[in-house]
mmCIF file of C-alpha atoms in Angstrom:
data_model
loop_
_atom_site.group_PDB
_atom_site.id
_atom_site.type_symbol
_atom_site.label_atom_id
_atom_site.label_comp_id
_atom_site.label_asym_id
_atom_site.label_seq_id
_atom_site.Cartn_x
_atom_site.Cartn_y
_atom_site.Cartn_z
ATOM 1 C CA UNK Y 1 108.939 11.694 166.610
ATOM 2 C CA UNK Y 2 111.901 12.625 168.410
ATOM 3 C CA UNK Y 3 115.240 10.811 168.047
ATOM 4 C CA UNK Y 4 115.375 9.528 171.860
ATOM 5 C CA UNK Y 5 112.153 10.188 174.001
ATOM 6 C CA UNK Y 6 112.681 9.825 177.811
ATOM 7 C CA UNK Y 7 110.026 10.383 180.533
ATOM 8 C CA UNK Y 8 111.058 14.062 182.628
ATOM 9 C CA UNK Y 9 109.493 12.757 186.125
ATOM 10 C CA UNK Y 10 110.153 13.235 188.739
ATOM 11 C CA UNK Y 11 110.386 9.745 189.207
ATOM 12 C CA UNK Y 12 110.059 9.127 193.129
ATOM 13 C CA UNK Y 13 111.287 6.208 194.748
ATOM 14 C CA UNK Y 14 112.019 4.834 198.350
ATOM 15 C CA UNK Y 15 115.617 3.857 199.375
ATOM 16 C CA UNK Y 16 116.448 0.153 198.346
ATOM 17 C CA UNK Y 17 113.971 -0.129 195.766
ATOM 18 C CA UNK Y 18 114.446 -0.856 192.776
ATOM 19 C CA UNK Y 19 114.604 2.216 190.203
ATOM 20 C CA UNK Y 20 113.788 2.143 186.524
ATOM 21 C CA UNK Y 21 114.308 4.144 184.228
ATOM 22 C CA UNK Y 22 113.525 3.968 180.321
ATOM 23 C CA UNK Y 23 114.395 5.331 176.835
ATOM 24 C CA UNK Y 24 112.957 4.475 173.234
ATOM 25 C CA UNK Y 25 114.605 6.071 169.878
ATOM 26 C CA UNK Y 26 113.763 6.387 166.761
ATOM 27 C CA UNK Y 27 116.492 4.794 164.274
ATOM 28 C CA UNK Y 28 116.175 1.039 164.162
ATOM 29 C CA UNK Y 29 119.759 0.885 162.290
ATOM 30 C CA UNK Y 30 121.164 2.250 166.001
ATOM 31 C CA UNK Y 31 123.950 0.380 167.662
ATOM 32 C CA UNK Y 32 124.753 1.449 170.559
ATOM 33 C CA UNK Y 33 123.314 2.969 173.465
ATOM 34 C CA UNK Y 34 124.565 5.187 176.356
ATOM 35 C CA UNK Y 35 122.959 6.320 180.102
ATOM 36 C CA UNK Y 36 124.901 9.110 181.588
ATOM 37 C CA UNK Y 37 123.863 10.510 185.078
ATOM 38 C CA UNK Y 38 124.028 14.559 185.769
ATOM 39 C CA UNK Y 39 123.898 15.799 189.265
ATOM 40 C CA UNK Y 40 122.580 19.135 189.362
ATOM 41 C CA UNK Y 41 125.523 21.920 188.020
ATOM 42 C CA UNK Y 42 127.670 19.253 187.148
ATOM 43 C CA UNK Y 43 128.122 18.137 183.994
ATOM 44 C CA UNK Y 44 127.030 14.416 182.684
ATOM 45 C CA UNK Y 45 129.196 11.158 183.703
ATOM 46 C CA UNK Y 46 129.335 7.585 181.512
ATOM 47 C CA UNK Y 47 127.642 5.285 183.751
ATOM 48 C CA UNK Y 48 126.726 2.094 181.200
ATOM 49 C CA UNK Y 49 126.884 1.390 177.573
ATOM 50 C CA UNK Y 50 124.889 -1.388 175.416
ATOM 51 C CA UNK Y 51 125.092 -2.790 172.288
ATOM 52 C CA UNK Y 52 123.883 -6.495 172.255
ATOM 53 C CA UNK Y 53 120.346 -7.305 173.084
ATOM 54 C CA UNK Y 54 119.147 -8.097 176.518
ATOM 55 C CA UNK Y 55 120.860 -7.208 180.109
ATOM 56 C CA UNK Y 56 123.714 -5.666 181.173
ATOM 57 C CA UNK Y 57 125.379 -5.572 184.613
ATOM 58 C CA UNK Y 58 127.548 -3.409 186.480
ATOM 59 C CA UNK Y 59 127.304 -3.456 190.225
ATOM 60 C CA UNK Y 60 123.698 -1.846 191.030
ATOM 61 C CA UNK Y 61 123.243 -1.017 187.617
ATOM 62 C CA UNK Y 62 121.618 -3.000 184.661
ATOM 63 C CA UNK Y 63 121.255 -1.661 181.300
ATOM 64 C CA UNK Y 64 118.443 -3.640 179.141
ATOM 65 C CA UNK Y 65 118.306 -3.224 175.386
ATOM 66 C CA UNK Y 66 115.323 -4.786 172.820
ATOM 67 C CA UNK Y 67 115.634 -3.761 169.347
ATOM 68 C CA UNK Y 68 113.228 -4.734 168.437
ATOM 69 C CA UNK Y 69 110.794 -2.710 170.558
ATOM 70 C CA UNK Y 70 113.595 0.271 170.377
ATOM 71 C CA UNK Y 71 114.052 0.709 173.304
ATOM 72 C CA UNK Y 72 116.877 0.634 176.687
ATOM 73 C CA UNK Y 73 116.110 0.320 179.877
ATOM 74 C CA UNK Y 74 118.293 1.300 183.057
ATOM 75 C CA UNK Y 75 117.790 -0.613 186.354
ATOM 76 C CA UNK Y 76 119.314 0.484 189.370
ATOM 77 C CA UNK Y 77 119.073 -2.035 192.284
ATOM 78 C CA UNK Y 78 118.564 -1.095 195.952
ATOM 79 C CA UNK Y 79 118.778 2.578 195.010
ATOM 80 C CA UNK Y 80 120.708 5.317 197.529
ATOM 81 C CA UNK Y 81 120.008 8.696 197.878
ATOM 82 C CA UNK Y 82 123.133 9.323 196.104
ATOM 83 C CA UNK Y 83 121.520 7.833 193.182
ATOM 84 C CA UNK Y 84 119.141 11.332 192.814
ATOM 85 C CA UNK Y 85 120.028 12.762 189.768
ATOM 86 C CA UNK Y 86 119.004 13.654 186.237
ATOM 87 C CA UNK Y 87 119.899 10.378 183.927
ATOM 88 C CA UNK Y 88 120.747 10.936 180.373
ATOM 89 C CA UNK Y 89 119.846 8.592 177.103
ATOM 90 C CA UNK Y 90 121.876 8.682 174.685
ATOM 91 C CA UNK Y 91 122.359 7.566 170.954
ATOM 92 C CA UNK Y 92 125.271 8.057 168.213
ATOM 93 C CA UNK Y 93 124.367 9.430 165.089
ATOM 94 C CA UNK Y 94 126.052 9.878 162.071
ATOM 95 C CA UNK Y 95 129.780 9.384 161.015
ATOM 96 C CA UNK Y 96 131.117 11.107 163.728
ATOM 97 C CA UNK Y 97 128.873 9.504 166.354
ATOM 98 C CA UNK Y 98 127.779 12.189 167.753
ATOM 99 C CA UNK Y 99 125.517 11.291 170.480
ATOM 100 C CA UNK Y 100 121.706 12.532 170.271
ATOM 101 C CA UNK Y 101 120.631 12.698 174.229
ATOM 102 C CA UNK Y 102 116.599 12.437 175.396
ATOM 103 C CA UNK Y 103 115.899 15.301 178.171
ATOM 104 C CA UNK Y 104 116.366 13.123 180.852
ATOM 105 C CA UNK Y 105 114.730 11.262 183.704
ATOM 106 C CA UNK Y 106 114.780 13.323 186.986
ATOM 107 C CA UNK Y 107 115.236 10.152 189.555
ATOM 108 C CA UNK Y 108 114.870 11.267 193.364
ATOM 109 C CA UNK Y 109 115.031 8.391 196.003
ATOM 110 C CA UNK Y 110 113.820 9.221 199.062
ATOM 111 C CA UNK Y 111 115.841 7.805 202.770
ATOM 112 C CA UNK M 1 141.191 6.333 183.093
ATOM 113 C CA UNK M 2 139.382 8.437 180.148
ATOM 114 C CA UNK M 3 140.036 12.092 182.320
ATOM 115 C CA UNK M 4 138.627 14.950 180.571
ATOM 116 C CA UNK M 5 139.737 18.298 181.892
ATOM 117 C CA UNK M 6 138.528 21.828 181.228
ATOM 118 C CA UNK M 7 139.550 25.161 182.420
ATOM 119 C CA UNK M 8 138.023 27.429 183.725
ATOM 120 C CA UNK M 9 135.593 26.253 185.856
ATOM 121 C CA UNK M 10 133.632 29.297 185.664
ATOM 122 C CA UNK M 11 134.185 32.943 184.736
ATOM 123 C CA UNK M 12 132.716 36.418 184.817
ATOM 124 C CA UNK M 13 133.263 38.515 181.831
ATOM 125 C CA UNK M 14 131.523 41.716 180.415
ATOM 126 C CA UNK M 15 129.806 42.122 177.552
ATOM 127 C CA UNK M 16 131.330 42.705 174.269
ATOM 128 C CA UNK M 17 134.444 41.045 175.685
ATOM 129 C CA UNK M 18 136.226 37.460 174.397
ATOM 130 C CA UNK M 19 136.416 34.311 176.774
ATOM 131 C CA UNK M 20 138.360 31.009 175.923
ATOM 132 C CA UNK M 21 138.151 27.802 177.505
ATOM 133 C CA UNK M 22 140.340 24.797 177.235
ATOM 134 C CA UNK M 23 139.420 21.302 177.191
ATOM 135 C CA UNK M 24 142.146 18.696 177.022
ATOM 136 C CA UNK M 25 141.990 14.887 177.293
ATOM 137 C CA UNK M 26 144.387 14.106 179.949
ATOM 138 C CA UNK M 27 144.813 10.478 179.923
ATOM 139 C CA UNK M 28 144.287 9.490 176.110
ATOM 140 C CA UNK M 29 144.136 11.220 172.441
ATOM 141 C CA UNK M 30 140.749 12.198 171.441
ATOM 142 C CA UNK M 31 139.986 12.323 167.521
ATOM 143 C CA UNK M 32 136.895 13.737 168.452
ATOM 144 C CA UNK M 33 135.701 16.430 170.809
ATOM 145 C CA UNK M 34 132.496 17.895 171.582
ATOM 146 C CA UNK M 35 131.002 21.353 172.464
ATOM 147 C CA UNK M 36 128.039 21.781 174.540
ATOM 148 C CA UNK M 37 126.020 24.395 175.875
ATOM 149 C CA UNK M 38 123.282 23.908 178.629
ATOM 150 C CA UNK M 39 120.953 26.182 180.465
ATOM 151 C CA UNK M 40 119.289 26.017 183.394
ATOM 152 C CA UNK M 41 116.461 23.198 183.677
ATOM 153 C CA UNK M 42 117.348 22.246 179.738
ATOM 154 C CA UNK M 43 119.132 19.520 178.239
ATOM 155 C CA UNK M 44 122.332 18.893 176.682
ATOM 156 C CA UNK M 45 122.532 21.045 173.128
ATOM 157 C CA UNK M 46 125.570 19.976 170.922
ATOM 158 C CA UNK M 47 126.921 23.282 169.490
ATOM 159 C CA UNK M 48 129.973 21.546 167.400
ATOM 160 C CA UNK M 49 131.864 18.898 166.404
ATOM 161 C CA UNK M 50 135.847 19.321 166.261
ATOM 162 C CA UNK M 51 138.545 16.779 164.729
ATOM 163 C CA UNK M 52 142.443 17.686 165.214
ATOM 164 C CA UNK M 53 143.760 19.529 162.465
ATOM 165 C CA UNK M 54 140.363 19.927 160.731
ATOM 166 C CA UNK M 55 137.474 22.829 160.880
ATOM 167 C CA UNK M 56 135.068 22.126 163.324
ATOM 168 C CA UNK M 57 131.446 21.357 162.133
ATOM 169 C CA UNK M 58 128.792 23.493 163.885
ATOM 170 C CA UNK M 59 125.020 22.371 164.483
ATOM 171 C CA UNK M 60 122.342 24.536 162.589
ATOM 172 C CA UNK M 61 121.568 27.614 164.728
ATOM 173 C CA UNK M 62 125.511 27.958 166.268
ATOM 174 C CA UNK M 63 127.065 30.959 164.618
ATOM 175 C CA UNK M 64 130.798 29.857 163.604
ATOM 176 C CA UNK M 65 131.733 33.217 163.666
ATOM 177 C CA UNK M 66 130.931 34.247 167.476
ATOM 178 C CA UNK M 67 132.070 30.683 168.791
ATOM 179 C CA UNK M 68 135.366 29.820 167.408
ATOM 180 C CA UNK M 69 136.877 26.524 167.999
ATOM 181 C CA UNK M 70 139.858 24.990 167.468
ATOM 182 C CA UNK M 71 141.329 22.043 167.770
ATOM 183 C CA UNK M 72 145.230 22.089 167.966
ATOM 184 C CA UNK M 73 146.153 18.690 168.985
ATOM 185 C CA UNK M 74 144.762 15.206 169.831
ATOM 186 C CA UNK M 75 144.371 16.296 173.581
ATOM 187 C CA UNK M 76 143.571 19.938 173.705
ATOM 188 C CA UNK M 77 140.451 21.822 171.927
ATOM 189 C CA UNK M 78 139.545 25.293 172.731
ATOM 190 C CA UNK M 79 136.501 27.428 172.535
ATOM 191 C CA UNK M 80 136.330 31.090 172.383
ATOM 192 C CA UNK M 81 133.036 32.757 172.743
ATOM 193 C CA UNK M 82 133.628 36.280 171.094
ATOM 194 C CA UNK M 83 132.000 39.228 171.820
ATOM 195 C CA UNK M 84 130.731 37.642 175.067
ATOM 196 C CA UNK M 85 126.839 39.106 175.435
ATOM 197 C CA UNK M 86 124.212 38.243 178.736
ATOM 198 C CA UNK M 87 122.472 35.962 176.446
ATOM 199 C CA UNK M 88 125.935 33.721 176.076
ATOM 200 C CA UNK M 89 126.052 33.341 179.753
ATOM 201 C CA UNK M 90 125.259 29.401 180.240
ATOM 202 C CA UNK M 91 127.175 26.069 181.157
ATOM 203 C CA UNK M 92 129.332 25.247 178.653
ATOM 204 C CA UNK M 93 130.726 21.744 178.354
ATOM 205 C CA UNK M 94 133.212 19.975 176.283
ATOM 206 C CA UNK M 95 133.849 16.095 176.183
ATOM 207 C CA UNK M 96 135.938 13.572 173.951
ATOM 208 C CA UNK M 97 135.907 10.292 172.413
ATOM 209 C CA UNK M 98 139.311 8.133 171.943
ATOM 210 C CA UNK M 99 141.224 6.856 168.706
ATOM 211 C CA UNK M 100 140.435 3.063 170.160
ATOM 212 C CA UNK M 101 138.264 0.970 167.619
ATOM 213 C CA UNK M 102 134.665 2.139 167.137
ATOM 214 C CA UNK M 103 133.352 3.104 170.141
ATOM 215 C CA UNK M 104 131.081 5.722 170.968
ATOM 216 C CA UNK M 105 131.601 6.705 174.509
ATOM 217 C CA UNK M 106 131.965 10.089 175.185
ATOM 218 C CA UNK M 107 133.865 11.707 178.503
ATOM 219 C CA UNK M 108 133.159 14.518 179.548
ATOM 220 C CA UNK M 109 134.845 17.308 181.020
ATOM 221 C CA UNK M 110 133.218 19.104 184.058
ATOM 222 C CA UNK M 111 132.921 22.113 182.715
ATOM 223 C CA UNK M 112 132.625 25.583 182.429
ATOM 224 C CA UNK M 113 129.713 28.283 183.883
ATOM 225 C CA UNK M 114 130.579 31.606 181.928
ATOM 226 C CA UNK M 115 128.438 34.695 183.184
ATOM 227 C CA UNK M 116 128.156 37.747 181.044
ATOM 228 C CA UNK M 117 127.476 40.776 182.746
#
């Protein structure tokens, strides 16, 4: 099994749904979880972190997190065609915390 | 906050030739910064792991030798692909994590296409 498994997509949605997005991993013991978003040829931006269980908020964005199912969830609320990008899972590992990403989800919200 | 810069943006070398890129952390001191190579339609691969003053660790697969890093202060890492060949030629991307308690989040730069020719 891989460390942090992410559907490819594309996952297709209409403007102002709602768009989610989800990750499972591997090592129970994890701590902390990341989503970054990459736009095609740029390179990948912080958008949320977790580490408690349950939700998360920041503006359109809500990050979910149950350990016990191992797995995070990312939520973005009335979604924009801005919001069509590739969005990253990620994971720290090791001392260092270097963090292990999934492929990514390819969103694309249609106007 | 949490600005990671790198430089160049892209470049266009020929093979058998050296190219270094810089990646500093232009807001705050980063123990730890990251290299990363992507191609096209692929994810994120981690080629190395640098802390200031210390030898980088590399990722099974990077050869040391033909990507040399270095990490000369708490803000500034470089990377220097030597001997540059068409098979280098991807986006290259650095990022950094801060001194500040235990967290995790990386920043990263917006890095560098290199094309070998």
């Amino acid at each position: 099994q891989k460390e942090v498994e992410q559907n490819s997509g594309p996952l297709s949605v209409p403007e102002g749904a709602i768009a989610s997005l989800n990750c499972t991993y591997s090592d129970r013991g994890s701590q902390s979880f990341f989503w970054y978003r990459q736009y095609s040829g740029k390179s990948p931006e912080l958008i949320m972190f977790i580490y408690s269980n349950g939700d998360k908020e920041d503006g359109r964005f809500t990050a979910q997190l149950n350990k016990a199912s191992q797995y995070v969830s990312l939520l973005i609320r009335d979604s924009q065609p801005s919001d069509s990008a590739t969005y990253l899972c990620a994971v720290p590992r090791g001392s260092q915390g270097n963090l292990i990403f999934g492929k990514g989800t390819k969103l694309s919200v249609k106007p | 906050g949490a600005v990671v810069s790198q430089h160049p943006s892209w470049v266009i070398c020929k093979s058998g030739t050296s190219v270094k890129i810089e990646c500093r952390s232009l807001d705050f001191q980063a123990t730890t910064m990251f290299w990363y190579r992507q191609f096209p339609k692929q994810s994120l691969m981690l080629m190395a792991t640098s802390n200031e003053g210390s030898k980088a660790t590399y990722e099974q697969g990077v050869e040391k030798d033909k990507f040399l890093i270095n990490h000369a202060s708490l803000t500034l890492s470089t990377l220097t692909v030597t001997s540059a060949h068409p098979e280098d030629s991807s986006f290259y991307i650095c990022s950094a994590r801060g001194l500040a308690g235990v967290s995790y989040e990386q920043y990263f730069g917006p890095g560098t296409r290199l094309t070998v020719t």
